[in-house]
Every structure is written in C-alpha cells, then in structure tokens.
C-alpha cells in the first residue's frame, strides 16, 4: 500500500519496494531475449549448450516456487535475540535431563519468540505486496 | 498443558494468555490511511478457497463487497455460483435457487453441533467480527495464521490439537492451513503464506469494520472543521471581551 506522502517526493520505502518488484520481471525478460538471439544464430552444438539453461528458465517460469520471506526474516533476527535464545537452549537441556516430566520452557520460548517477532514484524510487510 | 509445580504457577499465565502478537505495519494504520482494497479482494479469495470450508461469515452479504473488493457484476457472478435455500413456494416446499447479492455468505455447517462434530468437538468461530472479538485483532490473526511452530521442550499437545504460541493455552484445534502456493491470485501476486495471511487478515479487518474508510474521512473533515470553529470562537470571545479587559477603573476621593 503506497502511503499518501509518497506522491510528495519524500523518501518512501513502499515506492522503492515497488520499483524493485518491477525491476525483477524486466530483468527476466532481458535474460530471455539475450538467450534467444544467440541460439537462433549459432550452430546446433551451441544450441545444446543453451538448451539446459533455457530449460531451467522454463522450469522456473512454470513451477514458480513461492518463497515465504517470514522464516528467513525470523532467522535473520536471531543475532538480536541471542540472550533469549541461549536461555531457551539452556532450559531445553534442563528439561531433557529432567525425569519428572513437569518442567517446560514456555517462559523462555515466549521471551525468545517475542523478541524475534518484535524484530521481524516491521520487515515482513515490506517484502509483501 | 501438564501440571505445574508451585514455582511454576506464575508461568501458567503466560501460556494461558498466549504470546502477545507484535504490531505489524498494516496499510490502514494511521489517521488518514484507508484499507488496501486490492488486499481485501485477494483476502476474500483466500477466505473463499481456504477458510470457508470450516468458517462461516454469516453477517457479510455479497452486496457488501460491491465497491470494496468487486464490481456489481462480479458480485452478481460470485453470488450466483452458490445455491441458496429459499421458500416456501406456493406448494409449501423449500427450494434451492442461485444466490443473489442480497444473500449472506453461506455457512459451511447447518449449525454449531454439526460444526463441532465435523471438527473433533471444536467450533470454528464465525469470522465476521473476529478482528474486533479478539484483543489486538488483526495482529493476533496474522500472528496466529503464520505462527505454527514446534512446541517448546516439555510441552506436548494431545492428538488432534496443534501447538500455536499465540493461541490462549497454546493448543489449537485448527491445523496450519495457510501454506505457500495454496491459492493462485488473479493479479499475479506470489502466494506465499505470509502474503495470503496478510491479505485474509486485511479482509477480516474490513469485515469487522466496514465503516472504517468512511469513518476516517468523516473524522478528518469534522475535526478540521472543529479546529476552524475553535479558532473562530476564540477570536470572537477575545473580540467581545476586549473592551472589558482593557478598561481602566479610576478610584477617586469623594469630596
């Protein structure tokens, strides 16, 4: 969603993200054209070399594997939440060694994921339309 | 959730309330921001293809979508896809007919008992007002849909339930339904699970507060007008009181 102030020329991250989104498909179109012209002109030997590359591109276009940005962003936030992560890992170790079956790590889990969420939340939407 | 010892009683509250959802930067955040109607359209598609199998939205009529996510012709076509029970006819019988824009979105189950029996005893709530019915609604819904994770060490949920830290108690009857590529958007947006969750949450936010755009418009106009009035009234008061406040009173001796 482009906010109203983007039109005034002020710095606008949403507009930049849209530009990047438009650049990516244009790059793909340019690559296709570059591959088509050599394969038409060159000998069959070179066509074979180009064929796997073209096949790969065709496969990419047919099976567009959508890549969810959220898990990546969450793992990129790990460095900011190291303290909580170490506490969680220490707790997991204690629970593993526990015989009573009553210990659990909900508190440390919430602390860690709360920290990761707070770090990742502003970033997730920038990667989405 | 497992019994907790005395020292653990404080921690019981955490799981009970669920992990607090973070604040996501929604398109309609802010005093002057409206809904992202393209997202509402995509979100309705996600609801229809993924969520409507279990969740009703009985308070929303097809005509509510006109001018919000679809044109009138599109809404008529959407409504006509479903069959609605109407009647009784002159013979006293109920009959089926294609839907009209005035019809409400049809629930997947005839009643709550049928819904519970089809979902292991759990009732998939009606989503018409879910964003107002849950604390921090849109953030909660988005976090819930994308927040299915492995349970922390020491926590296990029984067969038939799934762990979700945002759900109060942690054990939710709904499995993860929003997965990458689950829906094909007609505008070509890549259907990642975050995208689908964001759009369906935006759609649910609209469903709970359809007056939102108009409310903010009216609010902006009236607050602007009120500020002008405030200025005018202040000026008028100062103008009327000016002579009084600037008079001189002379006390003199009476001879």
Short mmCIF file of C-alpha atoms in Angstrom, two decimals:
data_model
loop_
_atom_site.label_atom_id
_atom_site.label_comp_id
_atom_site.label_asym_id
_atom_site.label_seq_id
_atom_site.Cartn_x
_atom_site.Cartn_y
_atom_site.Cartn_z
CA UNK A 1 0.00 0.00 0.00
CA UNK A 2 1.58 3.28 -1.03
CA UNK A 3 1.08 5.95 1.54
CA UNK A 4 -0.13 9.39 0.55
CA UNK A 5 3.16 11.14 1.28
CA UNK A 6 4.98 9.12 -1.40
CA UNK A 7 3.44 11.42 -4.01
CA UNK A 8 5.07 14.47 -2.44
CA UNK A 9 8.54 13.22 -3.25
CA UNK A 10 9.53 12.43 0.31
CA UNK A 11 11.50 9.26 0.94
CA UNK A 12 9.12 6.39 0.64
CA UNK A 13 10.16 2.79 1.29
CA UNK A 14 6.97 1.37 -0.19
CA UNK A 15 7.67 3.09 -3.52
CA UNK A 16 11.23 1.76 -3.55
CA UNK A 17 9.96 -1.78 -2.88
CA UNK A 18 7.51 -1.45 -5.77
CA UNK A 19 10.32 -0.33 -8.06
CA UNK A 20 12.38 -3.37 -7.12
CA UNK A 21 9.39 -5.58 -7.79
CA UNK A 22 9.04 -4.07 -11.26
CA UNK A 23 12.76 -4.38 -12.00
CA UNK A 24 12.87 -8.14 -11.32
CA UNK A 25 10.48 -9.23 -14.11
CA UNK A 26 12.15 -6.81 -16.54
CA UNK A 27 15.48 -8.48 -15.82
CA UNK A 28 13.95 -11.87 -16.60
CA UNK A 29 12.59 -10.60 -19.90
CA UNK A 30 16.05 -9.21 -20.79
CA UNK A 31 17.67 -12.55 -20.00
CA UNK A 32 15.19 -14.36 -22.23
CA UNK A 33 15.92 -12.07 -25.17
CA UNK A 34 19.69 -12.45 -24.67
CA UNK A 35 19.36 -16.23 -24.73
CA UNK A 36 17.04 -16.35 -27.72
CA UNK A 37 19.23 -14.36 -30.13
CA UNK A 38 22.45 -16.47 -29.76
CA UNK A 39 20.53 -19.78 -30.01
CA UNK A 40 18.88 -18.69 -33.27
CA UNK A 41 22.11 -17.63 -34.92
CA UNK A 42 24.61 -20.25 -33.67
CA UNK A 43 25.17 -23.89 -34.72
CA UNK A 44 23.32 -26.88 -33.18
CA UNK A 45 26.25 -27.56 -30.84
CA UNK A 46 25.79 -24.25 -29.15
CA UNK A 47 22.03 -24.73 -29.10
CA UNK A 48 22.55 -27.79 -26.94
CA UNK A 49 24.58 -25.74 -24.54
CA UNK A 50 21.90 -23.12 -24.37
CA UNK A 51 19.12 -25.69 -24.12
CA UNK A 52 19.72 -26.70 -20.47
CA UNK A 53 19.89 -23.04 -19.48
CA UNK A 54 16.65 -22.34 -21.33
CA UNK A 55 15.08 -25.41 -19.80
CA UNK A 56 16.00 -24.16 -16.39
CA UNK A 57 14.38 -20.82 -17.11
CA UNK A 58 11.28 -22.51 -18.48
CA UNK A 59 11.10 -24.67 -15.40
CA UNK A 60 11.40 -21.61 -13.22
CA UNK A 61 8.56 -19.94 -15.07
CA UNK A 62 6.30 -22.98 -14.97
CA UNK A 63 6.91 -24.01 -11.37
CA UNK A 64 7.09 -20.67 -9.67
CA UNK A 65 8.25 -21.72 -6.27
CA UNK A 66 6.93 -19.11 -3.97
CA UNK A 67 9.36 -18.33 -1.24
CA UNK A 68 7.92 -17.19 2.06
CA UNK A 69 10.06 -14.35 3.44
CA UNK A 70 8.94 -14.66 7.05
CA UNK A 71 11.07 -17.63 8.21
CA UNK A 72 14.17 -16.03 6.69
CA UNK A 73 13.50 -12.75 8.42
CA UNK A 74 12.95 -14.53 11.69
CA UNK A 75 16.27 -16.33 11.44
CA UNK A 76 17.99 -13.08 10.47
CA UNK A 77 16.70 -11.66 13.75
CA UNK A 78 18.45 -14.36 15.79
CA UNK A 79 21.57 -12.24 16.46
CA UNK A 80 19.42 -9.62 18.18
CA UNK A 81 17.89 -12.20 20.49
CA UNK A 82 20.93 -14.24 21.39
CA UNK A 83 20.42 -13.79 25.12
CA UNK A 84 16.93 -15.22 24.98
CA UNK A 85 18.00 -17.98 22.62
CA UNK A 86 20.77 -19.12 24.95
CA UNK A 87 18.35 -19.08 27.88
CA UNK A 88 15.96 -21.20 25.84
CA UNK A 89 18.65 -23.69 24.89
CA UNK A 90 19.81 -23.95 28.49
CA UNK A 91 16.24 -24.60 29.54
CA UNK A 92 15.79 -27.26 26.87
CA UNK A 93 18.86 -29.01 28.18
CA UNK A 94 17.48 -28.92 31.72
CA UNK A 95 14.14 -30.29 30.55
CA UNK A 96 15.83 -33.08 28.62
CA UNK A 97 17.68 -34.15 31.74
CA UNK A 98 14.60 -33.87 33.88
CA UNK A 99 12.90 -37.11 34.83
CA UNK A 100 9.82 -35.62 36.49
CA UNK A 101 8.07 -34.58 33.27
CA UNK A 102 6.84 -31.33 34.81
CA UNK A 103 9.42 -28.88 33.57
CA UNK A 104 8.82 -26.94 30.40
CA UNK A 105 10.31 -23.99 28.58
CA UNK A 106 7.26 -21.90 27.77
CA UNK A 107 8.66 -18.81 29.51
CA UNK A 108 11.98 -18.82 27.70
CA UNK A 109 10.22 -19.77 24.45
CA UNK A 110 7.90 -16.76 24.76
CA UNK A 111 10.81 -14.46 25.61
CA UNK A 112 12.77 -15.62 22.58
CA UNK A 113 9.94 -15.60 20.06
CA UNK A 114 8.59 -12.35 21.47
CA UNK A 115 11.98 -10.77 20.76
CA UNK A 116 12.16 -12.29 17.25
CA UNK A 117 8.63 -11.13 16.46
CA UNK A 118 9.33 -7.60 17.59
CA UNK A 119 12.41 -7.50 15.36
CA UNK A 120 10.86 -9.16 12.30
CA UNK A 121 7.37 -7.62 12.31
CA UNK A 122 8.23 -4.27 10.66
CA UNK A 123 10.27 -6.07 7.99
CA UNK A 124 7.82 -8.78 6.93
CA UNK A 125 5.31 -6.49 5.25
CA UNK A 126 7.99 -4.72 3.22
CA UNK A 127 8.59 -7.97 1.37
CA UNK A 128 4.93 -8.48 0.62
CA UNK A 129 2.73 -6.70 -1.87
CA UNK B 1 -0.59 -28.43 29.23
CA UNK B 2 0.78 -30.59 32.05
CA UNK B 3 0.59 -29.87 35.74
CA UNK B 4 2.83 -27.20 37.15
CA UNK B 5 4.60 -27.18 40.47
CA UNK B 6 4.25 -24.32 42.94
CA UNK B 7 7.16 -22.43 41.43
CA UNK B 8 5.65 -22.81 38.01
CA UNK B 9 2.27 -21.30 38.83
CA UNK B 10 3.39 -17.86 37.68
CA UNK B 11 4.30 -19.28 34.29
CA UNK B 12 0.86 -20.80 33.81
CA UNK B 13 -0.45 -17.33 33.00
CA UNK B 14 1.90 -16.90 30.07
CA UNK B 15 0.58 -19.87 28.13
CA UNK B 16 -2.96 -19.04 29.21
CA UNK B 17 -2.87 -15.62 27.62
CA UNK B 18 -0.80 -16.72 24.68
CA UNK B 19 2.23 -14.99 23.28
CA UNK B 20 1.41 -11.35 22.57
CA UNK B 21 1.26 -10.64 18.85
CA UNK B 22 3.68 -7.99 17.56
CA UNK B 23 2.44 -4.85 15.84
CA UNK B 24 2.57 -5.25 12.09
CA UNK B 25 2.55 -2.15 9.85
CA UNK B 26 -0.93 -2.51 8.39
CA UNK B 27 -1.91 -0.45 5.38
CA UNK B 28 -4.76 1.14 7.29
CA UNK B 29 -2.70 2.24 10.28
CA UNK B 30 -2.85 5.94 10.87
CA UNK B 31 -5.38 8.69 10.99
CA UNK B 32 -5.54 9.23 7.25
CA UNK B 33 -4.92 5.74 5.86
CA UNK B 34 -7.63 3.66 4.21
CA UNK B 35 -7.82 -0.08 3.63
CA UNK B 36 -5.80 -1.61 0.83
CA UNK B 37 -8.72 -2.74 -1.28
CA UNK B 38 -6.59 -4.91 -3.56
CA UNK B 39 -5.63 -6.82 -0.43
CA UNK B 40 -9.29 -7.12 0.59
CA UNK B 41 -10.04 -8.64 -2.82
CA UNK B 42 -7.18 -11.13 -2.53
CA UNK B 43 -8.18 -11.83 1.06
CA UNK B 44 -11.72 -12.66 0.06
CA UNK B 45 -10.33 -15.13 -2.44
CA UNK B 46 -8.21 -16.75 0.26
CA UNK B 47 -11.23 -16.92 2.57
CA UNK B 48 -13.39 -18.46 -0.12
CA UNK B 49 -10.84 -21.06 -1.18
CA UNK B 50 -9.22 -21.94 2.15
CA UNK B 51 -11.24 -20.84 5.16
CA UNK B 52 -14.86 -21.09 4.02
CA UNK B 53 -14.69 -24.89 4.24
CA UNK B 54 -14.91 -24.58 8.03
CA UNK B 55 -15.54 -20.97 8.99
CA UNK B 56 -18.79 -19.10 8.45
CA UNK B 57 -19.07 -15.36 7.84
CA UNK B 58 -22.81 -15.12 8.14
CA UNK B 59 -23.01 -11.41 8.81
CA UNK B 60 -21.46 -10.43 5.48
CA UNK B 61 -23.70 -10.19 2.43
CA UNK B 62 -22.37 -10.40 -1.12
CA UNK B 63 -23.56 -6.88 -1.78
CA UNK B 64 -21.30 -5.59 0.99
CA UNK B 65 -18.37 -6.41 -1.30
CA UNK B 66 -19.61 -4.09 -4.08
CA UNK B 67 -17.35 -1.09 -4.32
CA UNK B 68 -14.99 -2.58 -1.75
CA UNK B 69 -13.41 -5.57 -3.49
CA UNK B 70 -15.53 -6.29 -6.55
CA UNK B 71 -17.79 -4.55 -9.05
CA UNK B 72 -21.54 -5.15 -9.04
CA UNK B 73 -21.35 -7.56 -11.99
CA UNK B 74 -18.55 -9.53 -10.32
CA UNK B 75 -20.56 -9.77 -7.13
CA UNK B 76 -23.60 -10.98 -9.00
CA UNK B 77 -21.47 -13.68 -10.63
CA UNK B 78 -19.91 -14.64 -7.29
CA UNK B 79 -23.30 -14.94 -5.63
CA UNK B 80 -24.74 -16.94 -8.50
CA UNK B 81 -22.06 -19.61 -8.01
CA UNK B 82 -23.67 -20.80 -4.81
CA UNK B 83 -27.06 -22.31 -4.18
CA UNK B 84 -29.26 -20.85 -1.51
CA UNK B 85 -32.31 -22.38 0.15
CA UNK B 86 -35.39 -20.27 -0.26
CA UNK B 87 -39.06 -20.76 0.19
CA UNK B 88 -41.59 -21.94 0.93
CA UNK B 89 -43.06 -21.83 -2.57
CA UNK B 90 -46.75 -21.99 -3.33
CA UNK B 91 -46.71 -25.74 -2.76
CA UNK B 92 -45.25 -25.17 0.70
CA UNK B 93 -41.87 -26.63 -0.19
CA UNK B 94 -38.42 -25.15 0.30
CA UNK B 95 -36.41 -24.90 -2.92
CA UNK B 96 -32.89 -24.09 -3.98
CA UNK B 97 -32.00 -21.15 -6.16
CA UNK B 98 -28.79 -19.47 -7.29
CA UNK B 99 -27.54 -16.79 -4.91
CA UNK B 100 -28.25 -13.08 -5.22
CA UNK B 101 -26.11 -10.18 -3.96
CA UNK B 102 -28.56 -9.72 -1.09
CA UNK B 103 -27.78 -13.19 0.25
CA UNK B 104 -25.30 -13.56 3.05
CA UNK B 105 -22.21 -15.73 2.78
CA UNK B 106 -23.40 -19.26 3.38
CA UNK B 107 -22.08 -21.11 6.43
CA UNK B 108 -20.34 -24.44 5.77
CA UNK B 109 -22.29 -26.24 8.51
CA UNK B 110 -26.00 -26.20 9.25
CA UNK B 111 -25.50 -25.45 12.95
CA UNK B 112 -22.90 -25.36 15.71
CA UNK B 113 -23.35 -29.02 16.59
CA UNK B 114 -22.66 -30.09 13.02
CA UNK B 115 -19.57 -27.88 13.00
CA UNK B 116 -18.31 -29.37 16.26
CA UNK B 117 -18.94 -32.92 15.17
CA UNK B 118 -17.02 -32.35 11.93
CA UNK B 119 -14.06 -30.75 13.74
CA UNK B 120 -13.39 -33.02 16.67
CA UNK B 121 -15.57 -31.11 19.13
CA UNK B 122 -14.12 -27.71 18.33
CA UNK B 123 -16.25 -24.97 16.83
CA UNK B 124 -14.61 -22.93 14.05
CA UNK B 125 -15.82 -19.46 15.02
CA UNK B 126 -17.71 -17.18 12.67
CA UNK B 127 -15.15 -14.76 11.26
CA UNK B 128 -17.41 -11.78 10.53
CA UNK B 129 -16.28 -9.91 13.64
CA UNK B 130 -13.19 -11.85 14.63
CA UNK B 131 -10.88 -8.85 14.33
CA UNK B 132 -12.94 -6.94 16.86
CA UNK B 133 -13.65 -10.00 19.00
CA UNK B 134 -10.02 -10.74 19.75
CA UNK B 135 -7.62 -8.45 21.61
CA UNK B 136 -5.32 -6.71 19.11
CA UNK B 137 -7.40 -8.38 16.38
CA UNK B 138 -5.55 -8.06 13.05
CA UNK B 139 -2.11 -8.53 14.61
CA UNK B 140 -3.37 -11.55 16.53
CA UNK B 141 -4.97 -13.15 13.47
CA UNK B 142 -1.89 -12.70 11.30
CA UNK B 143 0.45 -13.96 14.02
CA UNK B 144 -1.80 -16.96 14.63
CA UNK B 145 -2.03 -17.94 10.97
CA UNK B 146 1.72 -17.76 10.42
CA UNK B 147 2.80 -18.77 13.92
CA UNK B 148 2.54 -22.53 13.89
CA UNK B 149 5.80 -23.72 15.39
CA UNK B 150 7.21 -26.68 17.25
CA UNK B 151 6.13 -26.71 20.86
CA UNK B 152 8.73 -25.73 23.47
CA UNK B 153 10.55 -28.51 25.31
CA UNK B 154 8.35 -30.14 27.89
CA UNK B 155 5.08 -29.15 26.24
CA UNK B 156 3.08 -31.66 24.31
CA UNK B 157 -0.39 -31.27 22.85
CA UNK B 158 -2.77 -34.16 22.57
CA UNK B 159 -3.59 -35.88 19.33
CA UNK B 160 -5.96 -33.72 17.30
CA UNK B 161 -4.60 -30.40 18.59
CA UNK B 162 -1.70 -28.34 17.27
CA UNK B 163 0.69 -26.04 19.06
CA UNK B 164 0.40 -22.33 18.38
CA UNK B 165 2.01 -19.95 20.90
CA UNK B 166 -0.38 -17.10 20.10
CA UNK B 167 -3.49 -19.11 20.86
CA UNK B 168 -4.52 -18.81 24.53
CA UNK B 169 -3.45 -22.08 26.14
CA UNK B 170 -1.24 -22.97 23.19
CA UNK B 171 -3.24 -25.92 21.88
CA UNK B 172 -5.46 -25.04 18.94
CA UNK B 173 -7.78 -27.41 17.07
CA UNK B 174 -7.07 -25.82 13.69
CA UNK B 175 -4.04 -27.15 11.80
CA UNK B 176 -1.88 -24.88 9.70
CA UNK B 177 -3.99 -24.18 6.61
CA UNK B 178 -2.18 -21.23 5.05
CA UNK B 179 0.69 -22.75 3.08
CA UNK B 180 2.85 -21.46 0.23
CA UNK B 181 1.14 -21.61 -3.13
CA UNK B 182 -2.23 -22.55 -1.67
CA UNK B 183 -4.09 -20.04 -3.78
CA UNK B 184 -3.46 -18.57 -7.22
CA UNK B 185 -4.06 -14.84 -7.14
CA UNK B 186 -5.58 -13.41 -10.29
CA UNK B 187 -3.42 -10.29 -10.09
CA UNK B 188 -0.29 -12.45 -10.16
CA UNK B 189 0.84 -11.72 -6.62
CA UNK B 190 3.09 -14.56 -5.44
CA UNK B 191 1.01 -16.56 -2.99
CA UNK B 192 3.43 -17.01 -0.13
CA UNK B 193 1.87 -17.99 3.17
CA UNK B 194 2.71 -14.56 4.65
CA UNK B 195 1.04 -12.84 1.69
CA UNK B 196 -2.07 -14.96 1.97
CA UNK B 197 -2.24 -14.48 5.73
CA UNK B 198 -1.79 -10.72 5.40
CA UNK B 199 -4.49 -10.42 2.76
CA UNK B 200 -7.01 -12.62 4.54
CA UNK B 201 -6.39 -10.70 7.78
CA UNK B 202 -6.96 -7.43 5.94
CA UNK B 203 -10.18 -8.84 4.53
CA UNK B 204 -11.29 -9.90 8.02
CA UNK B 205 -10.40 -6.46 9.37
CA UNK B 206 -12.63 -4.91 6.72
CA UNK B 207 -15.41 -7.40 7.51
CA UNK B 208 -15.33 -6.42 11.19
CA UNK B 209 -15.13 -2.67 10.47
CA UNK B 210 -16.59 -1.93 7.04
CA UNK B 211 -17.26 1.68 8.03
CA UNK B 212 -13.56 2.31 8.62
CA UNK B 213 -12.76 4.26 5.45
CA UNK B 214 -15.84 6.45 5.70
CA UNK B 215 -15.27 6.95 9.42
CA UNK B 216 -11.76 8.29 8.91
CA UNK B 217 -12.91 10.56 6.07
CA UNK B 218 -15.74 11.97 8.15
CA UNK B 219 -13.42 12.25 11.13
CA UNK B 220 -10.82 14.19 9.17
CA UNK B 221 -13.45 16.58 7.80
CA UNK B 222 -15.18 17.19 11.09
CA UNK B 223 -12.01 17.56 13.17
CA UNK B 224 -10.69 20.03 10.59
CA UNK B 225 -13.97 21.92 10.74
CA UNK B 226 -13.97 21.82 14.51
CA UNK B 227 -10.49 23.29 14.65
CA UNK B 228 -11.58 26.14 12.37
CA UNK B 229 -14.62 26.69 14.56
CA UNK B 230 -12.41 26.70 17.63
CA UNK B 231 -10.27 29.40 16.10
CA UNK B 232 -13.30 31.46 15.12
CA UNK B 233 -14.92 31.11 18.53
CA UNK B 234 -11.72 32.02 20.30
CA UNK B 235 -11.34 35.11 18.15
CA UNK B 236 -14.99 36.11 18.77
CA UNK B 237 -14.68 35.70 22.53
CA UNK B 238 -11.47 37.75 22.68
CA UNK B 239 -13.11 40.40 20.49
CA UNK B 240 -16.17 40.70 22.74
CA UNK B 241 -14.15 40.73 25.93
CA UNK B 242 -11.54 43.14 24.62
CA UNK B 243 -13.23 46.37 25.81
CA UNK B 244 -13.88 44.89 29.24
CA UNK B 245 -10.41 43.54 29.75
CA UNK B 246 -8.71 46.71 28.59
CA UNK B 247 -10.80 49.24 30.55
CA UNK B 248 -9.32 51.46 33.23
CA UNK B 249 -11.11 51.94 36.51
CA UNK B 250 -10.20 55.09 38.42
CA UNK B 251 -10.85 55.21 42.14
CA UNK B 252 -11.01 58.78 43.41
CA UNK B 253 -11.83 60.59 46.62
CA UNK B 254 -15.44 61.71 47.05
CA UNK B 255 -15.48 65.25 48.30
#
